[in-house]
GROMACS .gro file of C-alpha atoms in nm:
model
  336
    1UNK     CA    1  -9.442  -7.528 -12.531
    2UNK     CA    2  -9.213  -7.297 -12.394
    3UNK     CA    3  -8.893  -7.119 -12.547
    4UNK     CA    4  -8.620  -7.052 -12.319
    5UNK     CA    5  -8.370  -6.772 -12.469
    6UNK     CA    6  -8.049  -6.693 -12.308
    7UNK     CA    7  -7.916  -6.375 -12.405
    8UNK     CA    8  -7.574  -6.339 -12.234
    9UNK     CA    9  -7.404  -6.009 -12.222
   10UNK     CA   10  -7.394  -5.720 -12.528
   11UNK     CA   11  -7.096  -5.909 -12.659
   12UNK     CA   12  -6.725  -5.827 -12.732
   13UNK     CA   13  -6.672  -5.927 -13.065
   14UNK     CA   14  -6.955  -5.667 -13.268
   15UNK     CA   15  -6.825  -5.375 -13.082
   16UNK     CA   16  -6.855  -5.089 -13.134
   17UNK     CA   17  -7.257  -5.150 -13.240
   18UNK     CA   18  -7.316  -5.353 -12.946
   19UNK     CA   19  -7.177  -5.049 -12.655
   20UNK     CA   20  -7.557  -4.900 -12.664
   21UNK     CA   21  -7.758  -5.215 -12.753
   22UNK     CA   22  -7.729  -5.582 -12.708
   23UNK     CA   23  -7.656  -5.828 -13.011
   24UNK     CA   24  -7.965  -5.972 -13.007
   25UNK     CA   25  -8.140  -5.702 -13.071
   26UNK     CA   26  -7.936  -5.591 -13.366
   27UNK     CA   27  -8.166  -5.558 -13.714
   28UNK     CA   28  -8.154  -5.835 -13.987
   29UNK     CA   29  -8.293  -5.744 -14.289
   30UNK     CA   30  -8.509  -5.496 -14.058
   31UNK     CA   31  -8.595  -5.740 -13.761
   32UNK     CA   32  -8.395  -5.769 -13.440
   33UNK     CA   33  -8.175  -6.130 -13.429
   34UNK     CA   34  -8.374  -6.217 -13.149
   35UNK     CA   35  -8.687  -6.200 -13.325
   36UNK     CA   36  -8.663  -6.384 -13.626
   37UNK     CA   37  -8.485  -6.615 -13.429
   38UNK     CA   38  -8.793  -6.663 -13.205
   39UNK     CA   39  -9.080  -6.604 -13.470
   40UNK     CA   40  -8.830  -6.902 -13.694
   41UNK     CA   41  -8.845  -7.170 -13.373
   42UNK     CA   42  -9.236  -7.098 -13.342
   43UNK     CA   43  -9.267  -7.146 -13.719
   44UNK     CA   44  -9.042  -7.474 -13.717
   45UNK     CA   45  -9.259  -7.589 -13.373
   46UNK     CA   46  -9.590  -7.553 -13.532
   47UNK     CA   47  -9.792  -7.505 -13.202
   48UNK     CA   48  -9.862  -7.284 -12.928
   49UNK     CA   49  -9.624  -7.132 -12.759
   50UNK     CA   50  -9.713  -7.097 -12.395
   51UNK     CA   51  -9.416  -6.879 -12.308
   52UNK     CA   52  -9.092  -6.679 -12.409
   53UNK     CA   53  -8.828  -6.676 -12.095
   54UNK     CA   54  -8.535  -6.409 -12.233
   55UNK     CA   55  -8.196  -6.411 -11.969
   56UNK     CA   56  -8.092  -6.078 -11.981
   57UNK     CA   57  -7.838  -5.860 -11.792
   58UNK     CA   58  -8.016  -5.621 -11.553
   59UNK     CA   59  -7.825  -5.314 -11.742
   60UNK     CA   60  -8.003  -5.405 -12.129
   61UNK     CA   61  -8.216  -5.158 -11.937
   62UNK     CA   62  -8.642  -5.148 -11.904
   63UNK     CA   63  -8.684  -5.060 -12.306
   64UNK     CA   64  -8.508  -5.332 -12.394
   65UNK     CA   65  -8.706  -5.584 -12.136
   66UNK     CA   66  -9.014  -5.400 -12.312
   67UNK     CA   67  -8.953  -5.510 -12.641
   68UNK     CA   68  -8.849  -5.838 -12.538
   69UNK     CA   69  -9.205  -5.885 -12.388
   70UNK     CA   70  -9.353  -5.730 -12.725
   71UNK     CA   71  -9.193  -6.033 -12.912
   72UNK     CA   72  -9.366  -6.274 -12.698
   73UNK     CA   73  -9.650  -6.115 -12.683
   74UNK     CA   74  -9.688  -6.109 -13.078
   75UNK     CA   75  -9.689  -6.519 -13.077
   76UNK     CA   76  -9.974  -6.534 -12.800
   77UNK     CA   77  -9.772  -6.617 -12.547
   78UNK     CA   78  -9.619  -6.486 -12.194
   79UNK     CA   79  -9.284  -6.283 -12.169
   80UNK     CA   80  -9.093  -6.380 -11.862
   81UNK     CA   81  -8.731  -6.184 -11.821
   82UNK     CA   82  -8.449  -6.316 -11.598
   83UNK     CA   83  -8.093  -6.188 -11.481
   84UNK     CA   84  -7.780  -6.301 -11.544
   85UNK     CA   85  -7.553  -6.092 -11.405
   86UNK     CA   86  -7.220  -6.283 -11.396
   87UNK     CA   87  -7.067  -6.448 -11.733
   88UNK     CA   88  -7.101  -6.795 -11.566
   89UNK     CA   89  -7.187  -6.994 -11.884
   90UNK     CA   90  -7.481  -7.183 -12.084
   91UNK     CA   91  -7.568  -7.376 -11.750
   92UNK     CA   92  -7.561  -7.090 -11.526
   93UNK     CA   93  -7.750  -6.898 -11.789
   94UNK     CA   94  -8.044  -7.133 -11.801
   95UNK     CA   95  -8.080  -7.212 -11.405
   96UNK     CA   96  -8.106  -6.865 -11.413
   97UNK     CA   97  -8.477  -6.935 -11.573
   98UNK     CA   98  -8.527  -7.229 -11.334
   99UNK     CA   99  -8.881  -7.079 -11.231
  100UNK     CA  100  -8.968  -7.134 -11.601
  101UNK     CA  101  -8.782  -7.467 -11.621
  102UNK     CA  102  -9.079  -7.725 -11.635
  103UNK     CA  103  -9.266  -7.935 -11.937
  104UNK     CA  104  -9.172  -7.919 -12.302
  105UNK     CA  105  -8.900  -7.633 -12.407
  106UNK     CA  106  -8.704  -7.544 -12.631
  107UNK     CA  107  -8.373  -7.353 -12.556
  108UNK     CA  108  -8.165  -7.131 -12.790
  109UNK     CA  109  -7.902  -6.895 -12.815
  110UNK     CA  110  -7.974  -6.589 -12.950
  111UNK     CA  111  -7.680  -6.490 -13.177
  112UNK     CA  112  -7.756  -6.703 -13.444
  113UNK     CA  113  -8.042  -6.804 -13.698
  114UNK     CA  114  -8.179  -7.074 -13.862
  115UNK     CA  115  -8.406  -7.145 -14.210
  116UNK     CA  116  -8.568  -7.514 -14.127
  117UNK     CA  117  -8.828  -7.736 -14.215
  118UNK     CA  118  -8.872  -8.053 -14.036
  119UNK     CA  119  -9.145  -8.233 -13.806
  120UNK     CA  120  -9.023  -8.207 -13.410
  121UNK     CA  121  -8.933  -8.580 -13.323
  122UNK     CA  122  -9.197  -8.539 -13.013
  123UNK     CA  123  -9.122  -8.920 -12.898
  124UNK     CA  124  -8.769  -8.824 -12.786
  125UNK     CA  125  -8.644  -8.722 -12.457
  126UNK     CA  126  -8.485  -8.449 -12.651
  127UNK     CA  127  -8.367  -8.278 -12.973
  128UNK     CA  128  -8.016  -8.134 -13.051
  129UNK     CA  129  -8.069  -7.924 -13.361
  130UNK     CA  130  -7.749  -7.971 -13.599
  131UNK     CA  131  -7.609  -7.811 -13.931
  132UNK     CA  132  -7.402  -8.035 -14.178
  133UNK     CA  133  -7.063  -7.862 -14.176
  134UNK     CA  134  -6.724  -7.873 -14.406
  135UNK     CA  135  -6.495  -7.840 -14.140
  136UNK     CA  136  -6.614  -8.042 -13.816
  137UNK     CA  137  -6.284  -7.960 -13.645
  138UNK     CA  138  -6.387  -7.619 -13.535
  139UNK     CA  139  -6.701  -7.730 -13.349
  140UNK     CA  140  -6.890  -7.904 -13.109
  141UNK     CA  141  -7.066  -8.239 -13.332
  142UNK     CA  142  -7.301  -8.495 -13.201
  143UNK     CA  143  -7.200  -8.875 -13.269
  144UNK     CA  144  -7.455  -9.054 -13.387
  145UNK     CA  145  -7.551  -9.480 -13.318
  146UNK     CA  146  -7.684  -9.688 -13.594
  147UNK     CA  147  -8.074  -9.588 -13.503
  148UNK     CA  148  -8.000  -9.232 -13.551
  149UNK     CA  149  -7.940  -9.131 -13.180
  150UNK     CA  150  -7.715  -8.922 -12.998
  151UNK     CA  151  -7.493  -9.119 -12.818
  152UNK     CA  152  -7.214  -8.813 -12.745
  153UNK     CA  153  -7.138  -8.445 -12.767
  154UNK     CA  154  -6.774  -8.397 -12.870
  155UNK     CA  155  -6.586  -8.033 -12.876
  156UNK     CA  156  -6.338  -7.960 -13.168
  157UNK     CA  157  -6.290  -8.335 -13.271
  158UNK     CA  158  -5.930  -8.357 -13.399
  159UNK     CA  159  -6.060  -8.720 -13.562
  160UNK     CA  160  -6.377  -8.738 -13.762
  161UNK     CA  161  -6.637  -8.828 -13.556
  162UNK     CA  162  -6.909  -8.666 -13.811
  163UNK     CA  163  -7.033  -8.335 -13.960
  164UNK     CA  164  -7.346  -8.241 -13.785
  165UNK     CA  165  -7.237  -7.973 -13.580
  166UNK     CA  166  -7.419  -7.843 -13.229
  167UNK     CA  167  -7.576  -7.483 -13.357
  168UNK     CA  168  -7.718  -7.444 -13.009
  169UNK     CA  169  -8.081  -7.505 -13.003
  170UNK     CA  170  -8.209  -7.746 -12.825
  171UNK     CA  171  -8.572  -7.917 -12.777
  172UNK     CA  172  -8.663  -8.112 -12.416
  173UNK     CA  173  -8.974  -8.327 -12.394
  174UNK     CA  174  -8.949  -8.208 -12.010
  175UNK     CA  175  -8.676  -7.931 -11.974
  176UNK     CA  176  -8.752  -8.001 -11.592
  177UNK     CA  177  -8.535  -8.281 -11.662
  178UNK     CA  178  -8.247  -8.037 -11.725
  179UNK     CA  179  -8.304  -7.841 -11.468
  180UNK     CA  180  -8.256  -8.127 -11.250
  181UNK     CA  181  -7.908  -8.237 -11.411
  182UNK     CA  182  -7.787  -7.843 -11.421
  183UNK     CA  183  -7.837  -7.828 -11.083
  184UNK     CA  184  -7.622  -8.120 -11.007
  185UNK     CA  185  -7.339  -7.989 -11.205
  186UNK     CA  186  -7.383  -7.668 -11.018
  187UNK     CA  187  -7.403  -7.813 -10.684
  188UNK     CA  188  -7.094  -8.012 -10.743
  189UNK     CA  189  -6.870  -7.728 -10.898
  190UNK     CA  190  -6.816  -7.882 -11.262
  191UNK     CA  191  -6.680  -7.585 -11.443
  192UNK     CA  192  -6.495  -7.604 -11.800
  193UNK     CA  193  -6.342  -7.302 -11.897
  194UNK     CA  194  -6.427  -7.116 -11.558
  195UNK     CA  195  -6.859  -7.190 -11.642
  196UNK     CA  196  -7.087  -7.438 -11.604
  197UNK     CA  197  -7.209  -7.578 -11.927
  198UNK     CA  198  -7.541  -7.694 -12.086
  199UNK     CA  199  -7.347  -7.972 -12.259
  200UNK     CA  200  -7.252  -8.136 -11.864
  201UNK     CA  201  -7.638  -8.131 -11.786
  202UNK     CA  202  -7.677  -8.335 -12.107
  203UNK     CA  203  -7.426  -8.567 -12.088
  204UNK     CA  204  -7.631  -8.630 -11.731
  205UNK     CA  205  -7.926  -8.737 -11.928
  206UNK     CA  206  -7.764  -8.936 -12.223
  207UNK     CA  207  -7.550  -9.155 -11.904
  208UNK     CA  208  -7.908  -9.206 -11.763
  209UNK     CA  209  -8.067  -9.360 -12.104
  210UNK     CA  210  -8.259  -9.096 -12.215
  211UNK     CA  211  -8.316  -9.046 -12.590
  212UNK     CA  212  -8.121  -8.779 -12.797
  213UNK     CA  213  -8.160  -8.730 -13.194
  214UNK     CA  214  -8.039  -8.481 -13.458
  215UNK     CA  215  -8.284  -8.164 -13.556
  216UNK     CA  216  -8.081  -8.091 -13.926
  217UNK     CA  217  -8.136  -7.732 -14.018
  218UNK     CA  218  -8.124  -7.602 -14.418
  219UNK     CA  219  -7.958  -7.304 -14.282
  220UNK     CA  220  -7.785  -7.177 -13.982
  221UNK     CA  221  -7.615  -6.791 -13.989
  222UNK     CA  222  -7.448  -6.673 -13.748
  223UNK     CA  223  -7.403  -6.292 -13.600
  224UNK     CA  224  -7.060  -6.327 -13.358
  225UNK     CA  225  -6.876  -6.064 -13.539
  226UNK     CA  226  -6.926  -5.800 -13.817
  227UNK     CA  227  -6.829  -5.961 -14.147
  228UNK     CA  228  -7.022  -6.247 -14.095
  229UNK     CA  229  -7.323  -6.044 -13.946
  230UNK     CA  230  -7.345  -5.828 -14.292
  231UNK     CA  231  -7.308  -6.179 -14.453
  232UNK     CA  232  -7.599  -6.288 -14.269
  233UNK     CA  233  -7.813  -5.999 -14.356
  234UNK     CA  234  -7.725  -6.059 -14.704
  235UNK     CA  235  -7.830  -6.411 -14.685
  236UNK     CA  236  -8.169  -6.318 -14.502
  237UNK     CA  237  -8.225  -6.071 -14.750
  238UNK     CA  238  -8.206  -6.324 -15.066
  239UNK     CA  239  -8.467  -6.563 -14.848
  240UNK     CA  240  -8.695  -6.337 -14.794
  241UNK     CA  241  -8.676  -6.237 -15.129
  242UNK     CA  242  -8.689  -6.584 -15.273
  243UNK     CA  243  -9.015  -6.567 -15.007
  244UNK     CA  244  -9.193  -6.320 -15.152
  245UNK     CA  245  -9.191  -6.074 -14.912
  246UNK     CA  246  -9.228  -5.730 -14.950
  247UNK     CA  247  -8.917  -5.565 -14.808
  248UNK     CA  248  -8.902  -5.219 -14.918
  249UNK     CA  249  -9.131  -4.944 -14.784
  250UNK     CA  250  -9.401  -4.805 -15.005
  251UNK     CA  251  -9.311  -4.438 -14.930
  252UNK     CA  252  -8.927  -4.422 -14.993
  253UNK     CA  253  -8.849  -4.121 -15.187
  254UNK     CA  254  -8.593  -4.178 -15.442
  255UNK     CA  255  -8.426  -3.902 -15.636
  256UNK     CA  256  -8.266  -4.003 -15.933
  257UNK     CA  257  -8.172  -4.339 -15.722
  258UNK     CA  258  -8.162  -4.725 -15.800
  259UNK     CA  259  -8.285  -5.000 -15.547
  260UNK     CA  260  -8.114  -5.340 -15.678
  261UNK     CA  261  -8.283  -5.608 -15.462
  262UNK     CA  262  -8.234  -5.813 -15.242
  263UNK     CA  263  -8.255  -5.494 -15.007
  264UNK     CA  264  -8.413  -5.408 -14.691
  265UNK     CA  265  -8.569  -5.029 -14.699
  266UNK     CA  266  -8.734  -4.904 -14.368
  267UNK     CA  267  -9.011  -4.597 -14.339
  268UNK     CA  268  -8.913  -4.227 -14.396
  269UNK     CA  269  -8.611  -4.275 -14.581
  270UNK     CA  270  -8.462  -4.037 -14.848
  271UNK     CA  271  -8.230  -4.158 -15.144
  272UNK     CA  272  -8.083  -3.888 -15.359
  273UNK     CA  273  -7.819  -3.980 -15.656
  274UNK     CA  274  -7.762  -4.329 -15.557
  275UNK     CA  275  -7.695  -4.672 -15.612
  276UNK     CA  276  -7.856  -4.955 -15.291
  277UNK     CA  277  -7.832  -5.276 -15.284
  278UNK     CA  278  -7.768  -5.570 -15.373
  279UNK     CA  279  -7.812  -5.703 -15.021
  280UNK     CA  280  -7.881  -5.402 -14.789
  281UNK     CA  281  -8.075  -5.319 -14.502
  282UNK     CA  282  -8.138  -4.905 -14.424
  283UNK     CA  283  -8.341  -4.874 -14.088
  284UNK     CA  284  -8.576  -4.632 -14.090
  285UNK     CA  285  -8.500  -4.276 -14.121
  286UNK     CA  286  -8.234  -4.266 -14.305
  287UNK     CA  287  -8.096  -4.012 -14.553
  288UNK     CA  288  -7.828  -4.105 -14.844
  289UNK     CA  289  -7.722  -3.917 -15.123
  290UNK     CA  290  -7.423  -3.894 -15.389
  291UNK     CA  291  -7.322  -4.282 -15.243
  292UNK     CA  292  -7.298  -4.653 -15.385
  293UNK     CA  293  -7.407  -4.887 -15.127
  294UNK     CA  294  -7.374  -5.268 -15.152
  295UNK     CA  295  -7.360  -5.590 -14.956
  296UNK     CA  296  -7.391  -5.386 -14.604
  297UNK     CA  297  -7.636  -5.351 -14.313
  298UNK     CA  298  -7.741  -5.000 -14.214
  299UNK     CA  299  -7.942  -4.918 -13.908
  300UNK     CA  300  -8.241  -4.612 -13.834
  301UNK     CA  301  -8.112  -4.243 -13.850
  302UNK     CA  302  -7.850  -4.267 -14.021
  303UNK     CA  303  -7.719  -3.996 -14.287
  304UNK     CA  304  -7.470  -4.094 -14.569
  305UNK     CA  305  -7.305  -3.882 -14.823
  306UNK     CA  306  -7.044  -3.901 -15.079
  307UNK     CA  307  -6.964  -4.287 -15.001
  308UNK     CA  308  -6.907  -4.631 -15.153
  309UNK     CA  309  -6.963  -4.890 -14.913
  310UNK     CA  310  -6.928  -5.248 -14.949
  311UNK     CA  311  -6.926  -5.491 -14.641
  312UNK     CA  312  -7.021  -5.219 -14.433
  313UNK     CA  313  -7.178  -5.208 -14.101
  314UNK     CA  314  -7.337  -4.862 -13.990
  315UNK     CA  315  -7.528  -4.786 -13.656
  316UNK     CA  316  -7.770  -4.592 -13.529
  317UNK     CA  317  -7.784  -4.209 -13.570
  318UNK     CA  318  -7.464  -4.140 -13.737
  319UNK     CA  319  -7.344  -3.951 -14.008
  320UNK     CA  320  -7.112  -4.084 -14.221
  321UNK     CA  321  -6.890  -3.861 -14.532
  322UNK     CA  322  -6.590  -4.036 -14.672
  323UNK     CA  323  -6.425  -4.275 -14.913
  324UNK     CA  324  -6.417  -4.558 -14.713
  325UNK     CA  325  -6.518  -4.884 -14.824
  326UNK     CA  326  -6.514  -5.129 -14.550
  327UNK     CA  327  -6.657  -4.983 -14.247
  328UNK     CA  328  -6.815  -5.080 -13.913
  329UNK     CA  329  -6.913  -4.757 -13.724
  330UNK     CA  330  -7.136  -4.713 -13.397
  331UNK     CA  331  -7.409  -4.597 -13.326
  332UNK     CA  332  -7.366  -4.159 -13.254
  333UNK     CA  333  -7.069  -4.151 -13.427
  334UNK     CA  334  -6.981  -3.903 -13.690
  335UNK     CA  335  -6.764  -3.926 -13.946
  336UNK     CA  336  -6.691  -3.636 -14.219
   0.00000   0.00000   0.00000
């Protein structure tokens, strides 16, 4: 099995944070997107994964290929990185992996992330994993025959056509078979939008009688912006919680300070005369003192004072003085 992970650009709409890193590799409750998005599909698939193929732009830069590799490496398996260099689309992006484009696959998006249980339908020439939604207007949905099959993908439906909606994950008995029906679509210019699109290689398959059924996640979060990123952290936090797992380092020195879980707290971190959580993250390294911190995802070196944050999103190495409540800052900024 092999997990195919298109990675786009650093994207536009969690700037500032994502100027000096990509989105994917922004921390959720201490882990970057793209890894518990991985480590959640390997946990879901239940076998060996043979390889992790990450499409990347060439400027992410060499550490951030290197810790791409690391996360593949940590399942067993091999870490492949590809270039995508122009915003061309979902298509483009994958054919851009065509050298890793062969036996069973499963492609997905890395800016969002799932909580699912359910067995892999291996019988089918392919899975389109789908979250019931309340408003199936404002996305893609799959339409559904009698025996449970995919029979269409439509966009925005302004008529009910059902609920499931497309998260963007996607399983292929033989992803070669994509790669075959991408390639048509890109040798014959069909472009929506100004880029090629997965969703044209599929509708390929489906008009050839292949086999398409629904993959229904329990959860699906997504990180396109900043309020809904700190809303997935908070989420993430309470699961992992609910989980069991131990989310706050053993050596965090607290000063007359209060830790109200859910919260994420990283290694070397200092908390003097305040109030964390409920659902925070603090990367490692960071220093807070005299503040009130709730609901709001902070990454490593950070140093707060004198604040009351709530729905705040804080980068890396700043430092951060004020009364302001709703924040999203970047990572070197300072602020007193």
């Amino acid at each position: 099995m092999k997990i195919i992970v298109p990675m786009a650009g650093r994207g536009s709409r969690l700037r500032p944070h994502t100027l000096t890193i990509p989105k994917p590799l922004i921390p959720i409750a201490g882990k970057p997107i793209v890894h518990r998005l991985v480590e959640d599909i390997a946990g879901v698939l239940q076998q060996h994964i043979e390889e992790v193929a990450f499409i990347i732009h060439e400027t992410f830069g060499k550490k951030v290929e290197e810790e791409l590799i690391a996360i593949a490496t940590k399942l067993g398996a091999k870490g492949t990185i590809y270039y995508q260099n122009e915003a061309l689309g979902t298509g483009h992006a994958i054919m851009c992996a065509k050298d890793s484009l062969s036996g069973p696959a499963v492609i997905a998006y890395a800016d969002t992330l799932i909580r699912a249980d359910f067995d892999l339908d291996k019988n089918a020439d392919s899975v389109i994993w789908v979250k019931q939604v309340d408003q199936p207007e404002a996305f893609g949905v799959v339409k559904l025959n009698d025996a449970n099959e995919i029979v269409e993908l439509v966009e925005k439906p302004a008529e009910f056509v059902s609920d499931l909606a497309v998260i963007g994950i996607y399983y292929f008995k033989d992803v070669a078979v994509l790669k075959n029906e991408l390639q048509w679509v890109l040798d014959n210019n069909i472009i929506h939008s100004g880029e090629y699109q997965i969703n044209d290689g599929i509708k390929q398959m489906m008009a050839k009688g292949m086999t398409f059924v629904p993959g229904k996640v329990d959860e699906w979060m997504d990180c396109g912006n900043k309020n809904v990123t700190v809303e997935t952290n908070s989420r993430m936090l309470g699961f992992l919680h609910n989980d069991g797992e131990h989310l706050v380092d053993y050596d965090v020195k607290l000063e007359n300070s209060t830790i109200v879980p859910p919260c994420y707290i990283g290694k070397n971190i200092t908390l003097i005369n305040t109030t964390v959580g409920p659902n925070v993250s603090l990367g490692d390294g960071c220093h807070v003192q005299n503040s009130t911190i709730k609901n709001s995802l902070v990454q490593t070196h950070s140093h707060i004072i004198n604040a009351r944050l709530d729905n705040a999103m804080i980068g890396n190495h700043t430092s951060f003085d004020g009364n302001f409540t709703s924040i999203s800052i970047g990572d070197y900024s300072v602020l007193e």
